Coordinates of C-alpha atoms in Angstrom, one line a residue:
X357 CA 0.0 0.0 0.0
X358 CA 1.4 3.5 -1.0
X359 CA 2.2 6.2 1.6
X360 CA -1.2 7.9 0.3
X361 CA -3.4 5.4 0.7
X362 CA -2.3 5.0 4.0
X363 CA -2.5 8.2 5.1
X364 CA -6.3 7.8 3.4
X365 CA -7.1 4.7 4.9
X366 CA -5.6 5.9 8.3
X367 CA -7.3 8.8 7.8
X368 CA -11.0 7.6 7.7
X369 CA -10.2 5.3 10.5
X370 CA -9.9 7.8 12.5
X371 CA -12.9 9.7 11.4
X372 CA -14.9 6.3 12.3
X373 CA -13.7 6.8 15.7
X374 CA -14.5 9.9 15.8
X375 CA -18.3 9.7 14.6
X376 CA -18.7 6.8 17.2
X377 CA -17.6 8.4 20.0
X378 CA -19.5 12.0 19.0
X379 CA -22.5 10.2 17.6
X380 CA -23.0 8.2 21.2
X381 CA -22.7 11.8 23.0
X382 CA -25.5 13.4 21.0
X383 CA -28.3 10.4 21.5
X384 CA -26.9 9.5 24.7
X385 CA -25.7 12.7 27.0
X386 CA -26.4 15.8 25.2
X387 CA -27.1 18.2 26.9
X388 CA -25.2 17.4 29.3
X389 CA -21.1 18.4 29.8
X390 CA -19.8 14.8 29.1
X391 CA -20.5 11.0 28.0
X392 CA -20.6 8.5 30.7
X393 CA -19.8 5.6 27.9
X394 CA -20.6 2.4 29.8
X395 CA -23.8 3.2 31.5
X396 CA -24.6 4.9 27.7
X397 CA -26.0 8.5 30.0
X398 CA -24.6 11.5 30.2
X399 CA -23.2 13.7 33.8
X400 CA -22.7 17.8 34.0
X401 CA -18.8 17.8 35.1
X402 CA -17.0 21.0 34.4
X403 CA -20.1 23.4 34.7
X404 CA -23.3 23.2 32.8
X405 CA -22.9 24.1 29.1
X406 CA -23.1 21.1 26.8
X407 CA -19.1 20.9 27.1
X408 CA -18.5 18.0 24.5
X409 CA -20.0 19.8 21.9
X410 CA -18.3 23.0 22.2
X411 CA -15.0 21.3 22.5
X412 CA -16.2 19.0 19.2
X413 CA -17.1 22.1 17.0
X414 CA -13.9 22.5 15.8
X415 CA -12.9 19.4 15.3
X416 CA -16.0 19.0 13.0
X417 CA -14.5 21.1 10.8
X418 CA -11.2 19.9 10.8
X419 CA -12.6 16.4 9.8
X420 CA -14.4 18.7 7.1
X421 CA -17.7 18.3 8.2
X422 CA -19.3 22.0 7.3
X423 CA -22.9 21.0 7.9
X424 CA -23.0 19.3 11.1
X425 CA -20.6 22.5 12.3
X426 CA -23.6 24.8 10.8
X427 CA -26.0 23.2 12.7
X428 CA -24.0 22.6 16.3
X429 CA -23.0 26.6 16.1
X430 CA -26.6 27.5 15.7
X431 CA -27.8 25.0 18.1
X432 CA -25.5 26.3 21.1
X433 CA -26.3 30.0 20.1
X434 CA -29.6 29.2 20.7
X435 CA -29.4 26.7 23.9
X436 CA -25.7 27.1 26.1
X437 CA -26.7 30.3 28.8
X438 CA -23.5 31.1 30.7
X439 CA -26.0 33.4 33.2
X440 CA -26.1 30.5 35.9
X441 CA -25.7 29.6 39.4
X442 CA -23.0 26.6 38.9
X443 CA -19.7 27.0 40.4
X444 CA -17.3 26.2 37.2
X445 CA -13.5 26.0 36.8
X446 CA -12.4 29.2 35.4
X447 CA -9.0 27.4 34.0
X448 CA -11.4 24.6 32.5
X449 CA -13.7 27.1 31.0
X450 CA -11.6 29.6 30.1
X451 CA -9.5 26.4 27.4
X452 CA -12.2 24.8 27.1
X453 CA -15.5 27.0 26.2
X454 CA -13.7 30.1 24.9
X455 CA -10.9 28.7 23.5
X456 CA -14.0 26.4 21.5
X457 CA -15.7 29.7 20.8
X458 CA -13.0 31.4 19.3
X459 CA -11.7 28.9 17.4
X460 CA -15.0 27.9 16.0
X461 CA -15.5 31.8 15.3
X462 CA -12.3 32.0 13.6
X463 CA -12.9 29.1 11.5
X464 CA -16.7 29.7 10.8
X465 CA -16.0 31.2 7.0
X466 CA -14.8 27.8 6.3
X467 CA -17.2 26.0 7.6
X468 CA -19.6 28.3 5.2
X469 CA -21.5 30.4 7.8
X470 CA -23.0 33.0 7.2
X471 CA -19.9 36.1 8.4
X472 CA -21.2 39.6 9.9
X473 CA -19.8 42.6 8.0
X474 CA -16.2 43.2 9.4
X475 CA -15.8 39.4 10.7
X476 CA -13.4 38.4 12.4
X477 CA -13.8 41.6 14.5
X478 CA -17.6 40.2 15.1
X479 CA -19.6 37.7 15.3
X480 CA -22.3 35.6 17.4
X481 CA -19.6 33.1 18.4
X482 CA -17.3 36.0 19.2
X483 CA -20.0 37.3 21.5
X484 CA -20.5 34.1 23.1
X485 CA -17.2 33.1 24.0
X486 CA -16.8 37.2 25.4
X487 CA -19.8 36.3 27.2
X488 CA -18.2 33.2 29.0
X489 CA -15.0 35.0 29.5
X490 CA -16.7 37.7 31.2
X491 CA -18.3 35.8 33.7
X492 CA -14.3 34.6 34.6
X493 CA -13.5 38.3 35.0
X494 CA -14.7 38.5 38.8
X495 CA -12.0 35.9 39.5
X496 CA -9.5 37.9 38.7
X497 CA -10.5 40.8 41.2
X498 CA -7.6 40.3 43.9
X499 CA -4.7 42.4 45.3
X500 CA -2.1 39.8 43.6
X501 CA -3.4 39.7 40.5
X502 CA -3.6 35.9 40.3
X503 CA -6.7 34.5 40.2
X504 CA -9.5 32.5 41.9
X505 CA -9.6 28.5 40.7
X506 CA -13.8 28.9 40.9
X507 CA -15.8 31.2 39.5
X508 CA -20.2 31.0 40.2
X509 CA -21.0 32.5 36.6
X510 CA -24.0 33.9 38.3
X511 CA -22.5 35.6 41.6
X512 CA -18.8 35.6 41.2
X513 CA -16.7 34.8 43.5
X514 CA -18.0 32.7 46.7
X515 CA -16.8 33.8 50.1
X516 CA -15.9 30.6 50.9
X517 CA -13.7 30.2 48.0
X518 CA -10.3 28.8 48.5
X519 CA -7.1 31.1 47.8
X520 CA -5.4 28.1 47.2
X521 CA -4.8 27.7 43.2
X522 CA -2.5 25.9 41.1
X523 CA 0.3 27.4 38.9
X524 CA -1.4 26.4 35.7
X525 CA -4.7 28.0 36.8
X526 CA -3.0 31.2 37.4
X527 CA -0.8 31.4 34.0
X528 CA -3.3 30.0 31.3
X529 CA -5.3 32.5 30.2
X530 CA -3.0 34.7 27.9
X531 CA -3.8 33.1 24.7
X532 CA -7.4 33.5 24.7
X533 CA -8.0 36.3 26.4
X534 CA -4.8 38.3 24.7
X535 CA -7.1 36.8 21.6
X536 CA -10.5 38.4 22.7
X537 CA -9.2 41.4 23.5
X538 CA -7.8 41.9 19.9
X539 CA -10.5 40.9 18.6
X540 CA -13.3 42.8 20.7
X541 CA -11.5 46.0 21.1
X542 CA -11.7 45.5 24.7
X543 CA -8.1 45.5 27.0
X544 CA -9.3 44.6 30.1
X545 CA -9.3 40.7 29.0
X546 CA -5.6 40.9 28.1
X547 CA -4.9 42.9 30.6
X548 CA -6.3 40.7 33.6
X549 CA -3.9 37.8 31.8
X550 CA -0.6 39.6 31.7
X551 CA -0.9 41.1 35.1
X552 CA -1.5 37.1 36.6
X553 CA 1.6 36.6 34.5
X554 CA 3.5 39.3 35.9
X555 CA 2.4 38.4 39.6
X556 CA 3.5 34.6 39.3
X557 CA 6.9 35.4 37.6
X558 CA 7.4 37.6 40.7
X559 CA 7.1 34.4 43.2
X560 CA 9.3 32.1 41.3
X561 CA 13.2 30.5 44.0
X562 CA 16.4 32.0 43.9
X563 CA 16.8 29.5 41.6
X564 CA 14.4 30.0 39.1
X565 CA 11.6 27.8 39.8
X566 CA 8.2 27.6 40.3
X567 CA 5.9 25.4 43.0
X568 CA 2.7 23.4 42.2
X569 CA 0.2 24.9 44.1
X570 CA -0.1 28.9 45.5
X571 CA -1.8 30.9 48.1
X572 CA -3.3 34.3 45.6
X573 CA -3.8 36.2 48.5
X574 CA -0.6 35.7 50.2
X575 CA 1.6 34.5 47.4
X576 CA 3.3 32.1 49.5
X577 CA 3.8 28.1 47.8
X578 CA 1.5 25.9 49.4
X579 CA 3.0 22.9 47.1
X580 CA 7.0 23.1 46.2
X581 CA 7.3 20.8 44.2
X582 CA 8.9 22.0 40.8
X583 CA 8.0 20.2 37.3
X584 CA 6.4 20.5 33.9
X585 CA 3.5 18.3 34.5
X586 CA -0.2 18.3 36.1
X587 CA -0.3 22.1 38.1
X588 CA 2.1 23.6 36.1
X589 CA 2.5 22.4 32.5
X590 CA 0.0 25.1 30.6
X591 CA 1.6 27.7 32.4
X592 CA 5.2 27.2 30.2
X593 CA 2.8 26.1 27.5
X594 CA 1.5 29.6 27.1
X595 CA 4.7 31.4 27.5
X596 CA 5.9 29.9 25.0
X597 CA 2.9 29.9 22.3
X598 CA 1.7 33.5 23.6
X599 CA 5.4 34.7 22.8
X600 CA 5.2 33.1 19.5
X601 CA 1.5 34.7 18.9
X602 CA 1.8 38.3 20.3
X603 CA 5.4 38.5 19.2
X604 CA 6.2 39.2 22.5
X605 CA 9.6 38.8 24.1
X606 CA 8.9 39.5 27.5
X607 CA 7.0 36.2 27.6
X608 CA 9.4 34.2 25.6
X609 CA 12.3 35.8 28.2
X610 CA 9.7 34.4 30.8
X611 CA 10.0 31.3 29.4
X612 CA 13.8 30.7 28.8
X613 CA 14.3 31.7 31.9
X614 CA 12.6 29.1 33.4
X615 CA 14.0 26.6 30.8
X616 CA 17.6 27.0 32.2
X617 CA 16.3 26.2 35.3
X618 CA 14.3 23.1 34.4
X619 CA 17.4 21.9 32.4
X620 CA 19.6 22.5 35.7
X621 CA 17.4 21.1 38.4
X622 CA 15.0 18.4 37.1
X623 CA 16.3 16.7 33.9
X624 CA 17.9 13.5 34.3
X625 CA 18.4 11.2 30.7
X626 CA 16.3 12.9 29.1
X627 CA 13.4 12.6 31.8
X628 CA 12.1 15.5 33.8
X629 CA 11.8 14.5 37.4
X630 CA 9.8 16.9 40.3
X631 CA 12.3 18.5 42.8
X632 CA 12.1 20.7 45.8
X633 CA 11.7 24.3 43.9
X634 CA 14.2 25.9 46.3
X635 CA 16.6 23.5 46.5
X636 CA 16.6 21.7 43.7
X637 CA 16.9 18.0 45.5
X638 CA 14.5 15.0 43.8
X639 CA 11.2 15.1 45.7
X640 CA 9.4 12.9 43.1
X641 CA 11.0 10.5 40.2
X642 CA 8.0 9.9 38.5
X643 CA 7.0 10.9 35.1
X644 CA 3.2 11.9 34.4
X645 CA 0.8 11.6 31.8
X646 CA 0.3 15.8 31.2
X647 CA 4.7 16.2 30.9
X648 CA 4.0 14.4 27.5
X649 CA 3.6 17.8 26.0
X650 CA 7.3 19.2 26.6
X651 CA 8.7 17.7 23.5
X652 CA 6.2 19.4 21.1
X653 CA 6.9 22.6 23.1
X654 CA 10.5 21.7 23.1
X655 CA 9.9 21.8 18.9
X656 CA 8.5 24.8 18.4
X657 CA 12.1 26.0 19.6
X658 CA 13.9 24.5 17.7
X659 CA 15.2 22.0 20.7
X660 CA 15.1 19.1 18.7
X661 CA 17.4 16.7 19.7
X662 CA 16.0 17.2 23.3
X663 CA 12.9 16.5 22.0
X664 CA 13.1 13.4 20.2
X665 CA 14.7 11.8 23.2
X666 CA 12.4 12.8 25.6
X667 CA 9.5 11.6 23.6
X668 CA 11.7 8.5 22.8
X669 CA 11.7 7.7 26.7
X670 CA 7.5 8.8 26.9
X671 CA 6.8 6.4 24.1
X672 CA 8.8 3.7 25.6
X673 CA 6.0 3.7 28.5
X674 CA 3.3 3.8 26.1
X675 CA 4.5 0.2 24.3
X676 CA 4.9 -1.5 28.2
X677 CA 1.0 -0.7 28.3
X678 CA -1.1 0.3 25.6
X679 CA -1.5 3.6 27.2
X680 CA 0.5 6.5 29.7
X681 CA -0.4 5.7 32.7
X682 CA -1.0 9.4 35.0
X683 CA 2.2 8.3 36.7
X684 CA 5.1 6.1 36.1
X685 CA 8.1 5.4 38.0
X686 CA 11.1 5.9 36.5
X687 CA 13.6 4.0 39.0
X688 CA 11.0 1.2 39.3
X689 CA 10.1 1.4 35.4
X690 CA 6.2 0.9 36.5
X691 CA 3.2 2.4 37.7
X692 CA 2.3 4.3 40.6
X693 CA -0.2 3.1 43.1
X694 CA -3.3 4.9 42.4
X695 CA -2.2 6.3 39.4
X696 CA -2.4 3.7 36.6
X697 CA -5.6 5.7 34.6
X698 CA -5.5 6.4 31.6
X699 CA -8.1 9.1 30.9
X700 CA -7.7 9.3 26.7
X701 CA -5.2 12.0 26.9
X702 CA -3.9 14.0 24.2
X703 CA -0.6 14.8 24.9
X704 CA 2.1 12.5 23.4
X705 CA 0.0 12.8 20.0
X706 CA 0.3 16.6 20.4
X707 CA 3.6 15.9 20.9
X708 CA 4.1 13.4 17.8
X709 CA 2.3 15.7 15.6
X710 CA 4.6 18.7 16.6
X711 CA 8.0 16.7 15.5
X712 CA 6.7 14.8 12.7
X713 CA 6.3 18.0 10.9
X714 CA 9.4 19.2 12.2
X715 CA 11.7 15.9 11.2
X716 CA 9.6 14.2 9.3
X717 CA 10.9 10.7 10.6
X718 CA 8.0 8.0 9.8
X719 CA 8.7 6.9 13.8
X720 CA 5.9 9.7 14.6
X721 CA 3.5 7.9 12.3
X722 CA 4.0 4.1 13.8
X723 CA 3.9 5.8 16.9
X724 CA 0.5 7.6 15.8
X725 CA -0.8 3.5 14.2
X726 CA -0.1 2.0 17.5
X727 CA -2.5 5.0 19.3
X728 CA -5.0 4.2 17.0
X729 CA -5.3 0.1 17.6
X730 CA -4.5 0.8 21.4
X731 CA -7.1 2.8 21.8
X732 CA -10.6 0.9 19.2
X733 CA -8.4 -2.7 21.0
X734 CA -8.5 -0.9 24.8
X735 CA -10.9 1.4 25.4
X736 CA -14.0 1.3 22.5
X737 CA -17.2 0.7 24.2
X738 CA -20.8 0.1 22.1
X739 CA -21.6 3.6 23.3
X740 CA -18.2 5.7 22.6
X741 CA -14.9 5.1 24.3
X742 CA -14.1 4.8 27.7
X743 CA -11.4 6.4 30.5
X744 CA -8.6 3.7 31.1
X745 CA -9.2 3.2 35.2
X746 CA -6.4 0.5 35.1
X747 CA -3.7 0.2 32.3
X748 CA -2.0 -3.5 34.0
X749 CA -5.8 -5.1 33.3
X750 CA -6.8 -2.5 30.8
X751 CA -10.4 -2.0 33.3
X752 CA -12.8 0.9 32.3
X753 CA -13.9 4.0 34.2
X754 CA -17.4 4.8 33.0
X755 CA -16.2 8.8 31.6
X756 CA -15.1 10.1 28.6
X757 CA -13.9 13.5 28.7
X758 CA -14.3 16.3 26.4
X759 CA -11.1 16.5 24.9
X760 CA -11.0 13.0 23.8
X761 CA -13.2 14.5 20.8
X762 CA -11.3 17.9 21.0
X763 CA -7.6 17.5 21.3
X764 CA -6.6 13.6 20.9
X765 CA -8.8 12.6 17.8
X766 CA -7.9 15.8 16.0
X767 CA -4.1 15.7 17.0
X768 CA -4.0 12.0 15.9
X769 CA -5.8 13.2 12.4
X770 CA -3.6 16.2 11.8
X771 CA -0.1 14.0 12.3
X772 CA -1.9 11.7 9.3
X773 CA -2.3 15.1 7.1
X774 CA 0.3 17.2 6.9
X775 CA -1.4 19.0 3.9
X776 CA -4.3 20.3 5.8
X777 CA -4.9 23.6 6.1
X778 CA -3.5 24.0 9.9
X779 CA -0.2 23.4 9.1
X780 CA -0.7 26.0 6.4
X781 CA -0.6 23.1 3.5
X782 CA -1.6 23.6 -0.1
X783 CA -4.2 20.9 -0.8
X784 CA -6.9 23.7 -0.9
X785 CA -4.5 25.9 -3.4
X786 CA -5.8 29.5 -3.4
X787 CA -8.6 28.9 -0.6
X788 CA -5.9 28.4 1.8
X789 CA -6.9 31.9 3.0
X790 CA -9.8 34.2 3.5
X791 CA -10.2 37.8 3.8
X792 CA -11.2 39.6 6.7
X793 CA -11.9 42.9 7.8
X794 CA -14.3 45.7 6.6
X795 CA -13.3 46.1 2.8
X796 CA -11.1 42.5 2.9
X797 CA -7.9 44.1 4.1
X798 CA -6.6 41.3 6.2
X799 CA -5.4 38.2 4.9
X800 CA -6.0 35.4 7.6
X801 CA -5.4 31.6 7.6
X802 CA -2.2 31.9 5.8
X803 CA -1.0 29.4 8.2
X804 CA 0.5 29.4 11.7
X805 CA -2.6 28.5 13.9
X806 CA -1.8 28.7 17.5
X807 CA -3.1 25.4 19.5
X808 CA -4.7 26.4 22.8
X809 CA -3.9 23.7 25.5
X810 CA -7.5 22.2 24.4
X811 CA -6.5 21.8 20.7
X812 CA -8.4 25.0 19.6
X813 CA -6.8 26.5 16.9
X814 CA -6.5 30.3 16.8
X815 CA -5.0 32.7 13.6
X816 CA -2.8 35.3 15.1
X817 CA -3.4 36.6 11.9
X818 CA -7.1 38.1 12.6
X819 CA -5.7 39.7 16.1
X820 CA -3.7 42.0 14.4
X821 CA -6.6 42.9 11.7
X822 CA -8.8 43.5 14.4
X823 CA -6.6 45.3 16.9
X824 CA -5.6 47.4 13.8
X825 CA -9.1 47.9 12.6
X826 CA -9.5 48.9 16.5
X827 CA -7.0 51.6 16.4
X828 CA -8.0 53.2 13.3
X829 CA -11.1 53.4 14.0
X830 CA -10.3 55.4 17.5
X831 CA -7.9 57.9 15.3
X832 CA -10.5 58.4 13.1
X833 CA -12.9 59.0 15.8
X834 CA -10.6 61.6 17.5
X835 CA -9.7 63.2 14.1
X836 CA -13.4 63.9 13.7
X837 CA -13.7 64.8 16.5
X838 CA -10.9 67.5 16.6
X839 CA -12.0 68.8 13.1
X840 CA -15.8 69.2 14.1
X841 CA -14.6 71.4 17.3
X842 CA -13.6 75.2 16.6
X843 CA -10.7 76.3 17.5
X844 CA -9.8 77.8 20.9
X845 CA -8.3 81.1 21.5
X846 CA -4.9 81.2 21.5
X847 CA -4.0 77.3 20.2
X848 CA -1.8 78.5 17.5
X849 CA 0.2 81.6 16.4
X850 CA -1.5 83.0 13.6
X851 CA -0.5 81.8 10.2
X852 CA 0.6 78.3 12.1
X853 CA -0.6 75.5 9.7
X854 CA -1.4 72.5 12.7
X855 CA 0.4 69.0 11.7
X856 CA -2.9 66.8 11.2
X857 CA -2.1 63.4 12.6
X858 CA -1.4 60.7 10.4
X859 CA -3.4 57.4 10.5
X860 CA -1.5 53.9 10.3
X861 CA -2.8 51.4 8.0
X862 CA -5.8 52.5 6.4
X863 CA -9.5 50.8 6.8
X864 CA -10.9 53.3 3.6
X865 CA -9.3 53.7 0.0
X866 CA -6.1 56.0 0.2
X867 CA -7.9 59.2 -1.4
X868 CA -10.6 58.8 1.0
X869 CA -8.1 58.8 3.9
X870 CA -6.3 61.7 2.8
X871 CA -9.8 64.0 1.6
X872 CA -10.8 63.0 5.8
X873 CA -7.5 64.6 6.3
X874 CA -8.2 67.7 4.0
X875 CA -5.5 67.4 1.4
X876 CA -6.9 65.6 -1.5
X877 CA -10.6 65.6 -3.2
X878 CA -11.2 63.4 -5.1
X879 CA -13.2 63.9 -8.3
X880 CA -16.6 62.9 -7.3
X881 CA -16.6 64.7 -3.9

């Protein structure tokens, strides 16, 4: 069989598995958050808003299904209500529900919806995932900066509410808020993000490293322990992927900063251990599950031989069981007690896809086939596919998260087509991109989608047409403003011409720009 067909045959595979798993959520659970796969009924887990489906949406349209996204985006318009009293995660929410909104906003010309006049810059699904965001905002009301881990959408924060948060849940949010805020016109979303940034950068050791778990109000570490995995892996995640999205170099500083450290104090053979965040000593040798992630981090700068070591060492776990266990014991080469789930993650597919495009060694791709059998030979149930509770005896937990149909079907479909559009391929020639803007004067989906930890795919391109369109619109507002108001005694020496001020980028036709500024007319004016 040819590479192609492969890759076809592969390809539709996975599409099968997808279908089964999304097909059993909408006859079995919807409306509720999740799937419970082996009692075929469905459980509210992260809040209350039909969470599978906005964490499919997208992933509709990556498997190039435009009606069924036409009909899920009007559907949740019409049903999710983010005005109500349920305590939810405002980490979980914030990757999971607006990352899905934005994404599926950003993708929805695609998909062959309907666009508002200056799209991306508006939008229902731009207004629904500001909507959801918005209710996080309380949250972020403190002295520190740093933010609540639960949010009531309806009342804000509780009282009661712990100040006890971990790193990830404090340094996750600069991707899609940095994104709504371009988009919307409206700082205060970025804003919130970057000062939680700043605030936990502040409370890193004298050697350069971060705890698990901190105290907001205080800012002291309640957990010292000092890794990339569960607590704190997003958090270097978005450093990284916000620096490569904003262009920003104080969060890719942020970021290599921390690296030295990590590479100093908790990397042994190519396996990152958990040590004591001021000292530096070995408090736990294990390897988790979420870590998986590091080597396509590690690839997107350029750290390549790291990389494809470390994942060498992550896959060797997978081929003991079928699976990654949440932990695994790296001086006893087994699982931890307690730990031996497997809950469908994503991350060593993220990881795969991230260097197969970088290397293009067919390793990624065996790697990606024995996923596939693994998980239809392990885990496929009549209704969907079910949470490994025990990789040794391969026993079932009766859940199937959200971003089994979010991040680890599409990962697993994008490492089997490097053409598609994400990775900024050619198969769709000359509708690779779209226009955007009022008048089409942003190019967008050129390529270099940013992944939000959830697998939600956001185009840095459309934040700077918006934030652009945002600008001009504000100097055209105060040019109009000046021009309309009469002069005031004394502003200028008589005879004094007064410099108008010069727009950037312009949203009209150049002679219309300069006739606003009163220096050209055109002939039909």
């Amino acid at each position: 069989m040819s590479a192609a067909s492969l890759e076809i045959t592969l390809s539709q595979r996975i599409k099968s598995m997808f279908y089964h798993a999304y097909n059993s959520y909408l006859d079995n659970a919807f409306p509720y958050d999740e799937l419970r796969p082996l009692t075929c009924d469905g459980q509210d887990t992260w809040g209350s808003f039909s969470l599978t489906l906005i964490d499919a949406l997208d992933t509709l349209l990556v498997l190039g299904n435009q009606t069924e996204f036409q009909r899920v985006a009007t559907l949740l318009q019409d049903t999710v209500d983010f005005d109500i009293d349920v305590n939810a995660s405002v980490f979980e929410t914030n990757i999971r529900v607006v990352g899905g909104l934005l994404s599926a906003h950003l993708l929805s010309g695609r998909a062959g919806l309907e666009r508002e006049i200056g799209w991306p810059c508006a939008g229902p699904l731009l207004r629904m995932a500001e909507d959801a965001a918005r209710k996080l905002l309380p949250a972020f009301q403190t002295a520190s900066g740093m933010p609540y881990g639960t949010v009531n959408l309806l009342h804000g924060v509780s009282p009661t509410e712990t100040p006890v948060t971990c790193t990830a849940g404090v340094g996750t949010f600069i991707l899609e808020f940095a994104t709504l805020s371009r988009l919307t016109g409206d700082a205060v979303f970025e804003n919130v993000a970057r000062r939680a940034l700043r605030a936990l950068w502040h409370t890193r050791s004298d050697i350069g490293l971060v705890g698990n778990h901190i105290d907001i109000m205080s800012k002291k570490w309640v957990a010292q322990d000092a890794g990339i995995g569960a607590g704190i892996d997003s958090y270097f995640e978005y450093l990284v992927k916000g620096a490569i999205m904003l262009q920003d170099e104080e969060l890719l500083d942020m970021f290599l900063d921390y690296d030295r450290a990590i590479q100093n104090y908790t990397r042994f053979d190519d396996w990152y251990l958990w040590v004591q965040m001021h000292k530096g000593t070995v408090s736990m040798p294990v390897f988790q599950s979420l870590e998986a992630f590091w080597p396509g981090l590690q690839s997107l700068l350029g750290n390549l031989d790291s990389a494809v070591r470390t994942f060498q060492n992550y896959y060797s776990v997978w081929r003991q069981f079928g699976g990654l266990p949440e932990f695994y014991s790296i001086p006893q080469g087994y699982t931890v007690d307690k730990r031996e789930g497997y809950p469908l993650r994503p991350e060593l597919i993220e990881s795969a896809m991230y260097l197969f495009r970088a290397t293009g060694d067919h390793t990624y791709l065996q790697f990606g086939l024995d996923v596939l059998e693994s998980i239809e030979k392990i885990t496929k149930t009549p209704c969907g596919y079910a949470s490994v509770k025990d990789l040794r005896d391969h026993q079932l937990d009766n859940r199937m998260e959200s971003f089994f149909l979010a991040e680890t079907i599409k990962y697993l479909y994008l490492l089997f087509d490097p053409a598609h559009f994400l990775h900024g391929g050619e198969d769709e020639g000359a509708g690779s991109w779209e226009e955007g803007g009022e008048g089409g004067q942003c190019v967008l989906g050129a390529g270099g989608f940013i992944f939000n930890t959830e697998a939600h795919p956001l185009d840095p391109a459309a934040l700077h047409c918006c934030s652009r369109h945002t600008q001009e619109r504000q100097e055209l507002h105060d040019l109009l403003l000046s021009l309309s108001q009469p002069a005031k005694p004394g502003a200028g020496r008589p005879g004094e011409r007064k410099a108008a001020p010069v727009l950037s980028c312009p949203v009209q036709p150049f002679s219309a720009r300069l006739s606003v500024l009163g220096q050209v007319f055109s002939d039909d004016t």
